[in-house]
CSV table of C-alpha atoms in Angstrom, one decimal:
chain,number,residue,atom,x,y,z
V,7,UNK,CA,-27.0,-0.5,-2.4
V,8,UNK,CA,-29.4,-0.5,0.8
V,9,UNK,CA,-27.3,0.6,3.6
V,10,UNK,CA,-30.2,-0.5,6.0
V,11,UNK,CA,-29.5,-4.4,4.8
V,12,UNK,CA,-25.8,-3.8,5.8
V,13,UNK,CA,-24.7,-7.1,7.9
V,14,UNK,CA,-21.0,-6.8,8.2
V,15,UNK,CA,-19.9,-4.1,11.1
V,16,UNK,CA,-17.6,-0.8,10.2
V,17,UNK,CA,-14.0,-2.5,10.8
V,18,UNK,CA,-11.5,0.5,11.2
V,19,UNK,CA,-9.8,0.1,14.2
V,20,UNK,CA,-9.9,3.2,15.5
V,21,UNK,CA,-13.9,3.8,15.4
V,22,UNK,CA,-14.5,3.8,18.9
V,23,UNK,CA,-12.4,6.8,20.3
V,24,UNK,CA,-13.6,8.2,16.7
V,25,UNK,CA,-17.5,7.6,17.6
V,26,UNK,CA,-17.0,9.4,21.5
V,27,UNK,CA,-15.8,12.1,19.6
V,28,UNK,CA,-18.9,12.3,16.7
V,29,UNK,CA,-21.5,11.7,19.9
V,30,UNK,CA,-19.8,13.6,22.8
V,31,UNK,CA,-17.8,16.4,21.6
V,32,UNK,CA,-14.4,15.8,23.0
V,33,UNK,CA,-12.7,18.1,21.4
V,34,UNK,CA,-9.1,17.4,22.4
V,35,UNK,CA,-8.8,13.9,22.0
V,36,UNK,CA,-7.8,13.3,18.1
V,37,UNK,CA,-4.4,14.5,18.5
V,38,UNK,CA,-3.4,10.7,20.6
V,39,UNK,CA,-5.3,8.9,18.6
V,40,UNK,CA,-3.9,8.8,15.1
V,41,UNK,CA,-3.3,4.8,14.5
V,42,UNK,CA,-3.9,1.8,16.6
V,43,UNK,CA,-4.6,4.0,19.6
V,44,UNK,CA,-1.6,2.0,21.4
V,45,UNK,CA,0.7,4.8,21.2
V,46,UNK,CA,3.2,5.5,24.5
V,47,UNK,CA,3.1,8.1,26.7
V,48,UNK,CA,6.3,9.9,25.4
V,49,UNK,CA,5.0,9.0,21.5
V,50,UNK,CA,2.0,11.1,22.9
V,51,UNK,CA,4.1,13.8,24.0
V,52,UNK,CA,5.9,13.9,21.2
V,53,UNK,CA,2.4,14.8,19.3
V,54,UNK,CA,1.7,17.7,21.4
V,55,UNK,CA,5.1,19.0,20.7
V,56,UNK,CA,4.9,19.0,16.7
V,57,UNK,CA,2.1,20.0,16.7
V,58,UNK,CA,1.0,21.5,12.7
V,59,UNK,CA,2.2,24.8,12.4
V,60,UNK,CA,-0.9,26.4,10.1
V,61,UNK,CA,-4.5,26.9,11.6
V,62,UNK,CA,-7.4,25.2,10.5
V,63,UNK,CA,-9.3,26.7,7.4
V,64,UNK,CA,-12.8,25.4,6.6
V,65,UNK,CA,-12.4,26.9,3.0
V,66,UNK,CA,-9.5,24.7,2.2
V,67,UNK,CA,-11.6,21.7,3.9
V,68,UNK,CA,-14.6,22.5,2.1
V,69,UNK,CA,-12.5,22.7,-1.5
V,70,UNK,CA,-11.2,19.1,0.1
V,71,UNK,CA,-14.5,18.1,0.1
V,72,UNK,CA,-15.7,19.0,-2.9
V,73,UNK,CA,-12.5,17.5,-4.7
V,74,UNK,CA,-12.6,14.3,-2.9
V,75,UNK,CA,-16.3,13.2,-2.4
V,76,UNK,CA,-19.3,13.4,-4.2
V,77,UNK,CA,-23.5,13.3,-3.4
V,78,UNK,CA,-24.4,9.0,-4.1
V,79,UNK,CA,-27.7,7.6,-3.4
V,80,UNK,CA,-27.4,4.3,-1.4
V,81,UNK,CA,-23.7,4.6,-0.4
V,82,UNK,CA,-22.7,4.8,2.7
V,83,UNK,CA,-18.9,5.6,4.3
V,84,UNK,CA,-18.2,5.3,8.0
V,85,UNK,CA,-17.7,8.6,10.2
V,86,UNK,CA,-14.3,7.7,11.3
V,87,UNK,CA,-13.2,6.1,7.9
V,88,UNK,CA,-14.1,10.2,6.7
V,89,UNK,CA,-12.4,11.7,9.5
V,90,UNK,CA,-9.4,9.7,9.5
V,91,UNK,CA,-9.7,11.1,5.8
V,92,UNK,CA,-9.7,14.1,6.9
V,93,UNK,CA,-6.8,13.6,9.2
V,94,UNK,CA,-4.2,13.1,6.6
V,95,UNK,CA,-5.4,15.8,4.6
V,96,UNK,CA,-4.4,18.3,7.6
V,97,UNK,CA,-1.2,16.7,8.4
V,98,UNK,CA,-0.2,16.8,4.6
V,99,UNK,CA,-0.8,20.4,4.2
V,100,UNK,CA,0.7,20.9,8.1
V,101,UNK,CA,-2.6,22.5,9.2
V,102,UNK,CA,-4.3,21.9,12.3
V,103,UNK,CA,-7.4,19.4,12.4
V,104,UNK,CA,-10.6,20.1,14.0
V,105,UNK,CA,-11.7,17.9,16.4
V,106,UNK,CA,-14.6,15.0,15.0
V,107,UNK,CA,-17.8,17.0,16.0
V,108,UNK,CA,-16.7,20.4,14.3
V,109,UNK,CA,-15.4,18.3,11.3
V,110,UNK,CA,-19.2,16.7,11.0
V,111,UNK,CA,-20.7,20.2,11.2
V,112,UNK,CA,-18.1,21.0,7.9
V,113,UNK,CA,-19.7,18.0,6.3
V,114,UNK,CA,-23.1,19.1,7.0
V,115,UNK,CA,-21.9,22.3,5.5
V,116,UNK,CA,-20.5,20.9,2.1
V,117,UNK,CA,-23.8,18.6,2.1
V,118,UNK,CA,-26.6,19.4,3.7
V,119,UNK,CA,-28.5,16.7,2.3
V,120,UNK,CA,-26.8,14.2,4.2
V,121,UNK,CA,-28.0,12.0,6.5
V,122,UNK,CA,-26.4,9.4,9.2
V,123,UNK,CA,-27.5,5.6,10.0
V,124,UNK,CA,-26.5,3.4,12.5
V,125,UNK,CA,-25.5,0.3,11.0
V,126,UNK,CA,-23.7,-3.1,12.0
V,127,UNK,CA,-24.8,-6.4,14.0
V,128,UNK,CA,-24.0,-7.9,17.7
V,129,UNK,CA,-23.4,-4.6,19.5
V,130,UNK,CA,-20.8,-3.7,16.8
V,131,UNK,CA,-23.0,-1.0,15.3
V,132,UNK,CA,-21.2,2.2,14.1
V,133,UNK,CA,-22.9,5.6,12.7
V,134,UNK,CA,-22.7,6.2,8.9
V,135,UNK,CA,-23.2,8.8,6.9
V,136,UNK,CA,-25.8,7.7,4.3
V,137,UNK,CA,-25.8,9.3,0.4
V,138,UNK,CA,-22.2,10.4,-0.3
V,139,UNK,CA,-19.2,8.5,-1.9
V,140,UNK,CA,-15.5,8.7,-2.4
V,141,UNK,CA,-15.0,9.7,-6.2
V,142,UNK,CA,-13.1,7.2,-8.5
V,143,UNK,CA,-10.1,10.1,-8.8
V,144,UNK,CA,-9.5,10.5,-4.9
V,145,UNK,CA,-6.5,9.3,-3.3
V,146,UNK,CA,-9.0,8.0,-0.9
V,147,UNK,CA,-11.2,5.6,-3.6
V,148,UNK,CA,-12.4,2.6,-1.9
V,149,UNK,CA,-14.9,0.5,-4.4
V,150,UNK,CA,-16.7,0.4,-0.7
V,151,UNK,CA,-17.4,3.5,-0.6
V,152,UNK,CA,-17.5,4.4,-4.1
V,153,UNK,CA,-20.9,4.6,-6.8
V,154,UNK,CA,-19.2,1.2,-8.3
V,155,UNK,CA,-19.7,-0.3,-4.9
V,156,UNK,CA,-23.2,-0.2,-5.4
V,157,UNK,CA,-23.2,-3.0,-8.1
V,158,UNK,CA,-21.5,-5.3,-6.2
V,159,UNK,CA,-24.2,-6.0,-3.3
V,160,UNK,CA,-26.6,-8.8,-3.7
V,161,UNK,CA,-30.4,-9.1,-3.7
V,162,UNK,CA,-29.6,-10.3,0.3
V,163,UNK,CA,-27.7,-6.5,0.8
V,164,UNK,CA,-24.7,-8.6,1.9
V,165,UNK,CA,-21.1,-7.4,1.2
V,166,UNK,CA,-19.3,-9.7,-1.7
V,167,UNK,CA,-16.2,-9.7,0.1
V,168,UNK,CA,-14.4,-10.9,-2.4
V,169,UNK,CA,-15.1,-7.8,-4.5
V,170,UNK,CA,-14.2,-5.1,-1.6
V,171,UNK,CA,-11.1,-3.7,-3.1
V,172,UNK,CA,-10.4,-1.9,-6.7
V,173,UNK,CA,-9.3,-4.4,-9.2
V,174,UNK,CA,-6.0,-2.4,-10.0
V,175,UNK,CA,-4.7,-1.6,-14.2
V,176,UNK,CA,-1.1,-1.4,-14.8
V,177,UNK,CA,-3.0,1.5,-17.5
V,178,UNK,CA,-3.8,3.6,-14.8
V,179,UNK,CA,-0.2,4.6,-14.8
V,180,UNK,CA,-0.2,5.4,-18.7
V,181,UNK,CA,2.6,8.3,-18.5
V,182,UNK,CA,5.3,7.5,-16.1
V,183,UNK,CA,8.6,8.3,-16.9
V,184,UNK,CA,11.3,6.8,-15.9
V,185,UNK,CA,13.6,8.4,-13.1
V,186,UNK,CA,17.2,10.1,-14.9
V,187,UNK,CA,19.8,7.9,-15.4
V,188,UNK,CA,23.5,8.2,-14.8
V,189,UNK,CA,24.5,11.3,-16.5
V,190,UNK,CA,28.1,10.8,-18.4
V,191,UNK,CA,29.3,14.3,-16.7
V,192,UNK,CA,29.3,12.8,-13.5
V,193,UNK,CA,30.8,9.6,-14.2
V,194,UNK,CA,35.1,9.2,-14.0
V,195,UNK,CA,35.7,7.5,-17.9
V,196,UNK,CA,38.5,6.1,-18.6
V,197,UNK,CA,40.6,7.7,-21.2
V,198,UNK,CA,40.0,4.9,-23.7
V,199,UNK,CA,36.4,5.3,-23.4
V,200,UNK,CA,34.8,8.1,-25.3
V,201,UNK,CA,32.4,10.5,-23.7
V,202,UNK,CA,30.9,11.3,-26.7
V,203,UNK,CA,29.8,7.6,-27.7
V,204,UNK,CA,28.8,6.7,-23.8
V,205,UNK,CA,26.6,9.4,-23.5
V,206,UNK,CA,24.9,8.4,-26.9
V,207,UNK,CA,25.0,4.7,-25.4
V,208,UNK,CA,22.8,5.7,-22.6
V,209,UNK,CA,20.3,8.0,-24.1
V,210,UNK,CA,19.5,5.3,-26.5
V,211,UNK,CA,19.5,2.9,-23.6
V,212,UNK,CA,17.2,5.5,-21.8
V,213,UNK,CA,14.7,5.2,-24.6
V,214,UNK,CA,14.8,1.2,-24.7
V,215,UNK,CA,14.1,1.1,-21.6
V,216,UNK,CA,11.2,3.8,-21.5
V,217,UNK,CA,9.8,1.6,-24.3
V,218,UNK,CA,10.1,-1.4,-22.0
V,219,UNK,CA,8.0,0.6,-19.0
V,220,UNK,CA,5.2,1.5,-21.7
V,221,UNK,CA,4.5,-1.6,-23.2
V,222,UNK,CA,4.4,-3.2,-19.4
V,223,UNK,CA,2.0,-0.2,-18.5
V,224,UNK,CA,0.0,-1.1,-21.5
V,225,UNK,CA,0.2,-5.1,-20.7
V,226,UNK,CA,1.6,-5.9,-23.7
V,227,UNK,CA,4.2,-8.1,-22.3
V,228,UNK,CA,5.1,-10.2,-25.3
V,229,UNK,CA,6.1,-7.2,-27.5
V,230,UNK,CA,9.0,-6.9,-24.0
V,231,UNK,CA,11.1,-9.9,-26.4
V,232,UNK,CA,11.1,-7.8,-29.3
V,233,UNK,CA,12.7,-5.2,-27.8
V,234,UNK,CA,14.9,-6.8,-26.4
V,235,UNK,CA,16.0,-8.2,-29.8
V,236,UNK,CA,15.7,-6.0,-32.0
V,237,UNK,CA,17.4,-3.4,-29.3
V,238,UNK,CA,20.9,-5.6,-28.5
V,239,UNK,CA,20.9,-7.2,-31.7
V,240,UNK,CA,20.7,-4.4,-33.8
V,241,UNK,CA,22.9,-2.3,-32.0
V,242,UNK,CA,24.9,0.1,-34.5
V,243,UNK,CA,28.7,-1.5,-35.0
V,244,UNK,CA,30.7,1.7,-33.8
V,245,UNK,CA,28.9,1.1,-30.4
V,246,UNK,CA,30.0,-2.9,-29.8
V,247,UNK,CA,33.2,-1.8,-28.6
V,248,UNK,CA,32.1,0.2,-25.6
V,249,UNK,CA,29.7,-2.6,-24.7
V,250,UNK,CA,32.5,-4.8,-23.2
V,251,UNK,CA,33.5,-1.8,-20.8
V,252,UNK,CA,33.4,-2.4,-17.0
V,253,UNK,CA,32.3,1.4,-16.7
V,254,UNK,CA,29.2,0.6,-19.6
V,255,UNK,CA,28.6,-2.8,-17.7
V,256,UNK,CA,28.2,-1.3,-14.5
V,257,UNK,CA,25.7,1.7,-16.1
V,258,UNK,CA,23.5,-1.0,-17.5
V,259,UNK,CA,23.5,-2.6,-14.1
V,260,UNK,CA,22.2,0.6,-12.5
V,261,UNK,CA,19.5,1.7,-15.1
V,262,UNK,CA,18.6,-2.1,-15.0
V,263,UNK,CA,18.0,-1.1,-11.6
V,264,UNK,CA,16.5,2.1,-12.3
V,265,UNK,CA,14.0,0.2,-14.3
V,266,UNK,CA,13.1,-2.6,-12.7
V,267,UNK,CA,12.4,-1.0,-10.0
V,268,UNK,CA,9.6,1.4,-11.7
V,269,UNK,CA,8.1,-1.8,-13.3
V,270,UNK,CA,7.6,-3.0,-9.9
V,271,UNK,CA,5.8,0.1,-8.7
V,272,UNK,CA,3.6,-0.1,-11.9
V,273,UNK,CA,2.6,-3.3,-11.7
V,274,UNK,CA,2.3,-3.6,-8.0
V,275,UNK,CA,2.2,-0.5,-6.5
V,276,UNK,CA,1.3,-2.8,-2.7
V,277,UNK,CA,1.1,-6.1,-2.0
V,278,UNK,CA,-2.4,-5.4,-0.3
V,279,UNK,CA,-3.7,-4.0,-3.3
V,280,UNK,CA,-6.4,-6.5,-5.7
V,281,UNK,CA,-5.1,-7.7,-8.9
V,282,UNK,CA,-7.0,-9.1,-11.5
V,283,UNK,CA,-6.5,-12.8,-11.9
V,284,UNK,CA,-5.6,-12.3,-15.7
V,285,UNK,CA,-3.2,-9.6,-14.9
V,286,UNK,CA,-1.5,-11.6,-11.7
V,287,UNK,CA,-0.9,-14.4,-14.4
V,288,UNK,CA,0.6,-12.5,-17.1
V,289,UNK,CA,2.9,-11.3,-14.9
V,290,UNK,CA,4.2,-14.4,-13.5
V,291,UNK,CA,4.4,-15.8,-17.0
V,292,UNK,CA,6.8,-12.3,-17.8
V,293,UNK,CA,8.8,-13.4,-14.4
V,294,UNK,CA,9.3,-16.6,-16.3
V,295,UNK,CA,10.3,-16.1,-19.8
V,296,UNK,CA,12.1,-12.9,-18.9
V,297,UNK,CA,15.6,-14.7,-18.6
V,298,UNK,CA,15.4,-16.5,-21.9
V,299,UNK,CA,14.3,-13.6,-24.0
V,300,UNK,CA,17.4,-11.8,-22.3
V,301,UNK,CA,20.0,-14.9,-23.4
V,302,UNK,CA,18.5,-15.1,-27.0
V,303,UNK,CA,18.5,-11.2,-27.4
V,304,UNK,CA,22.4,-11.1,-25.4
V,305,UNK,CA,23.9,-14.0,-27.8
V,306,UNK,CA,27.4,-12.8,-28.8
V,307,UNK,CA,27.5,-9.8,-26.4
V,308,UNK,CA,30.5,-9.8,-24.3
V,309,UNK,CA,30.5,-11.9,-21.4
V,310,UNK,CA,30.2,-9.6,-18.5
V,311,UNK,CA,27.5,-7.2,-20.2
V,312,UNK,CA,25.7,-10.8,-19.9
V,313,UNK,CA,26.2,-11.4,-16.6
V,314,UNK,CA,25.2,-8.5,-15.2
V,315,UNK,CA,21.9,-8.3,-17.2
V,316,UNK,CA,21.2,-12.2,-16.4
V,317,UNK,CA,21.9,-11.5,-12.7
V,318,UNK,CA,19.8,-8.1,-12.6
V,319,UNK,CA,16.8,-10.0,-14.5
V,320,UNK,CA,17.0,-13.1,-12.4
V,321,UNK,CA,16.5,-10.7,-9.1
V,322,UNK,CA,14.0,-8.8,-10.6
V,323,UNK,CA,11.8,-12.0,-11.3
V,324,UNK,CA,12.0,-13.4,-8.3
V,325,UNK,CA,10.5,-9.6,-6.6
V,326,UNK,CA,7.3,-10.2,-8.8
V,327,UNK,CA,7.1,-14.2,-8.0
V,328,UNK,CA,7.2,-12.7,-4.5
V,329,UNK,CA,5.1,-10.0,-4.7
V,330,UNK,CA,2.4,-11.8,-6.3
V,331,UNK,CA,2.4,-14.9,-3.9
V,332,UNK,CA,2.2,-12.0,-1.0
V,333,UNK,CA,-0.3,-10.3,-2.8
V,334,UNK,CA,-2.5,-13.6,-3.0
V,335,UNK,CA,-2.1,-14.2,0.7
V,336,UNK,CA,-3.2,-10.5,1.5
V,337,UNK,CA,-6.7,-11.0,-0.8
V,338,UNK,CA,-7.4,-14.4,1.4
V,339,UNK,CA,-6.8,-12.6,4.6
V,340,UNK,CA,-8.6,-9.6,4.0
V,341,UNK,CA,-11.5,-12.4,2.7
V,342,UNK,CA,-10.9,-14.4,6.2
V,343,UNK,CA,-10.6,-10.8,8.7
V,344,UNK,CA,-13.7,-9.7,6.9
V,345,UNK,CA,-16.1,-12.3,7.9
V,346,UNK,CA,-17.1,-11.5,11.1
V,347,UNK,CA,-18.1,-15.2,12.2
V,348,UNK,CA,-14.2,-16.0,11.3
V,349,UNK,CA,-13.0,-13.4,13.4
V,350,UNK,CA,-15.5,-13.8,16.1
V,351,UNK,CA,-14.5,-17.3,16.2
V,352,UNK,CA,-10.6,-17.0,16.1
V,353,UNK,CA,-11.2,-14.4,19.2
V,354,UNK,CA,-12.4,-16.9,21.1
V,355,UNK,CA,-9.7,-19.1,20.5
V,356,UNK,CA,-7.0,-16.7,20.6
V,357,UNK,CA,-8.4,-15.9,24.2
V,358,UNK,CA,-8.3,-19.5,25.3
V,359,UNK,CA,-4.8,-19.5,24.5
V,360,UNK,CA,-2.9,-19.9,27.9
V,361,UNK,CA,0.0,-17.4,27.3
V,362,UNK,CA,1.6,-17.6,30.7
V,363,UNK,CA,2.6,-20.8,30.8
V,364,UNK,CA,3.9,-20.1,27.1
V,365,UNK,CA,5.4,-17.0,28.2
V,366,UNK,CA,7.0,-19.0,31.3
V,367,UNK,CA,8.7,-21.6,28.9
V,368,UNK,CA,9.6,-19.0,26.1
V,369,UNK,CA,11.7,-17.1,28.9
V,370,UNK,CA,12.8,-19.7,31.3
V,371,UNK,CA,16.5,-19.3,29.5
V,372,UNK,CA,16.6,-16.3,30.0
V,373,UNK,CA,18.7,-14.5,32.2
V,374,UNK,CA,18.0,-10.9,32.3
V,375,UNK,CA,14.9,-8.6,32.2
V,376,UNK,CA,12.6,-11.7,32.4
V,377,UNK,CA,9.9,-9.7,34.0
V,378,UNK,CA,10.8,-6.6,30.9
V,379,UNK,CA,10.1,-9.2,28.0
V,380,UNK,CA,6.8,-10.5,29.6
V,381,UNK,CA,5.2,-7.3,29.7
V,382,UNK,CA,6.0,-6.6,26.1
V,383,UNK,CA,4.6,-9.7,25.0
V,384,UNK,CA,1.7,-9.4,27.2
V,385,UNK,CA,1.1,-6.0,26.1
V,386,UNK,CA,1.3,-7.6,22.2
V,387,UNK,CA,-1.2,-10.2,22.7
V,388,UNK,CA,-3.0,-7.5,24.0
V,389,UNK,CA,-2.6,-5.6,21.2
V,390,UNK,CA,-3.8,-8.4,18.8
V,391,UNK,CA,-6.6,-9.0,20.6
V,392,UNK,CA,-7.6,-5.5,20.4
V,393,UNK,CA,-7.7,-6.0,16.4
V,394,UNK,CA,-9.4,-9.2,16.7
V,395,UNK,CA,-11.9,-7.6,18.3
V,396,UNK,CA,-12.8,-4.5,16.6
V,397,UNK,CA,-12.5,-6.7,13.7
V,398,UNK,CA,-10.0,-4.4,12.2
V,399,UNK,CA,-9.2,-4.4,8.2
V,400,UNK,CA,-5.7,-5.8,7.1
V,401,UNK,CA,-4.2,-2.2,6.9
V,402,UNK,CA,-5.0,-2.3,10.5
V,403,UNK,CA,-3.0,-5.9,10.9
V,404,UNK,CA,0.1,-5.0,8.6
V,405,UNK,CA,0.3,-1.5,10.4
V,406,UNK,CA,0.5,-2.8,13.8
V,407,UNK,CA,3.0,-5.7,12.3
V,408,UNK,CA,5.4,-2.8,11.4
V,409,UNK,CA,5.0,-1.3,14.7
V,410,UNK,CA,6.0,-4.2,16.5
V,411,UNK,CA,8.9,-4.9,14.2
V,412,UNK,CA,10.1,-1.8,15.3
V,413,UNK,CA,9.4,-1.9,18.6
V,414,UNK,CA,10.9,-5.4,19.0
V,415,UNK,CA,13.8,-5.8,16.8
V,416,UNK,CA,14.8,-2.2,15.1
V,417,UNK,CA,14.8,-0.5,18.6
């Protein structure tokens, strides 16, 4: 991987305050300039009150260091992607950061060998550091900045966009166990209904469905309807009479809940993560045959138990039909935002774009704080064009999204 060849400039949007920092030493500047670098002056105030309560210590930085990053010829990772590293690393362990420079001279510290390269095209240059790499068991891993990034550059020493992020496994989360489930002690039974034989009900309902999380970890979907089956069907005969109870029901309906819910963080733990095509497939095919392995395996089961479990399923399938269909449309953005020609391009038209007179119509029904609402959006297009321009990643987009959700219709 031949940094020198790089094409594509560094796309975090926060690189600039981040670079004045590296090159001149301002020292106090980091602690306003934690996201988008839009924050308000009371959000900024609010920083300097909480501030971290533990001073800095280079030892635990340097034991960071060495935990999180390793020495890789022809790999290169941005200054401010490092720093903003480094960032929430002190603010998870409530320690006070260094400022940029002093953080550079820890670097230099952990490895000395290290060099820095200016890299990027049309003004848009931004300082690397040259020969070290995020290591694959980091929190941090990026295939970008990663030895495994290294085979996915051509003979050109152009980025493969399409190959920027970690192809995620559903094995990497070999081991998770499910969260507890409804514990009889706690639960009201009716006298009819005996403790004894509901408790037993949901351990052995525990363990289906902790069978049901492994084989999905595993990606053995298929062996999911035999489960299923041989689970409800071959349930003892002294049990089938507490199956039909609205207080049972309603526990199936929450560990249902319980366990759809870890699926969904195994298989898809965020939308902006890459997932194999294979795997997105599979998983839309389980969305789909879900429902009829549930009616085949629930034939004969009382009614409600039926309901419930068809009505929990049916949800559930429609979160990974969603998930996946968001998940496609993150990988073609990021694949669109990353091409700087694209961006460059949509810049130019999203500056052409005559927002007064749209913001005129938009507010001419308006009655009150006409001149309120026309900032704000002013100060949003701003905002956008700000990301357009420093050709931000998607993280960048979806953060600033959320904060104008927030701004605009929670508050």
């Amino acid at each position: 991987m031949h940094c020198g060849l790089l094409e594509e400039p560094d796309m975090d949007s926060t690189e600039s305050w981040i670079e004045r920092c590296l090159n001149e030493s301002e020292s106090k500047r980091y602690s306003s300039h934690t996201s988008l670098g839009n924050m308000s002056n009371d959000e900024h105030e609010e920083k300097e009150n909480n501030r971290a309560t533990k001073p800095h210590s280079t030892p635990a930085t340097l034991e960071w260091l060495e935990e999180n990053y390793e020495i890789a010829e022809g790999v290169c990772i941005p200054r401010s992607a490092l720093y903003m590293h480094y960032l929430d690393f002190s603010e998870k362990h409530d320690t006070q950061p260094v400022n940029a420079a002093s953080f550079g001279k820890i670097i230099r510290q952990q490895f000395p060998a290290l060099t820095t390269r200016r890299l990027g095209t049309r003004g848009q240059s931004k300082y690397h550091y040259y020969g070290i790499a995020v290591k694959e068991t980091s929190p941090y891993y990026d295939v970008m900045y990663s030895k495994k990034g290294a085979a996915w550059v051509n003979e050109t020493g152009k980025k493969e966009v399409t190959k920027q992020t970690v192809a995620y496994s559903p094995r990497s989360k070999l081991g998770t166990l499910l969260p507890e489930f409804p514990n009889v002690k706690d639960l009201n039974l009716p006298a009819s209904l005996p403790e004894e034989r509901v408790s037993t009900f949901i351990m052995m309902y525990r363990t289906h469905c902790q069978r049901i999380l492994d084989t999905v970890i595993r990606a053995n979907f298929d062996e999911v309807q035999s489960f299923l089956l041989h689970f409800w069907q071959g349930m003892p005969p002294h049990m089938l009479p507490v199956l039909g109870s609205t207080t049972v029901v309603n526990i199936v309906g929450v560990c249902d809940s319980i366990l759809y819910k870890a699926i969904s963080g195994v298989l898809m733990p965020t939308v902006l993560q890459a997932l194999p095509d294979s795997l997105t497939q599979v998983i839309r095919k389980f969305a789909k045959q879900l429902d009829e392995w549930l009616k085949i395996a629930l034939h004969d089961l009382p009614e409600n138990l039926r309901n419930i479990k068809f009505e929990l399923s049916r949800r559930f399938s429609q979160i990974l039909k969603r998930q996946t269909s968001l998940n496609h449309l993150c990988q073609a953005s990021r694949t669109v935002i990353n091409s700087a020609d694209i961006t460059f391009q949509m810049l130019e038209d999203w500056r052409n774009v005559d927002l007064n007179s749209i913001t005129k119509q938009t507010l001419y029904t308006m009655e009150d704080s006409q001149e309120e609402h026309r900032q704000l959006i002013m100060h949003l297009y701003q905002e956008f064009d700000h990301l357009l321009e420093e050709q931000s990643p998607i993280e960048a987009y979806i953060e600033w999204l959320d904060s104008m959700v927030d701004r605009c219709v929670v508050k």
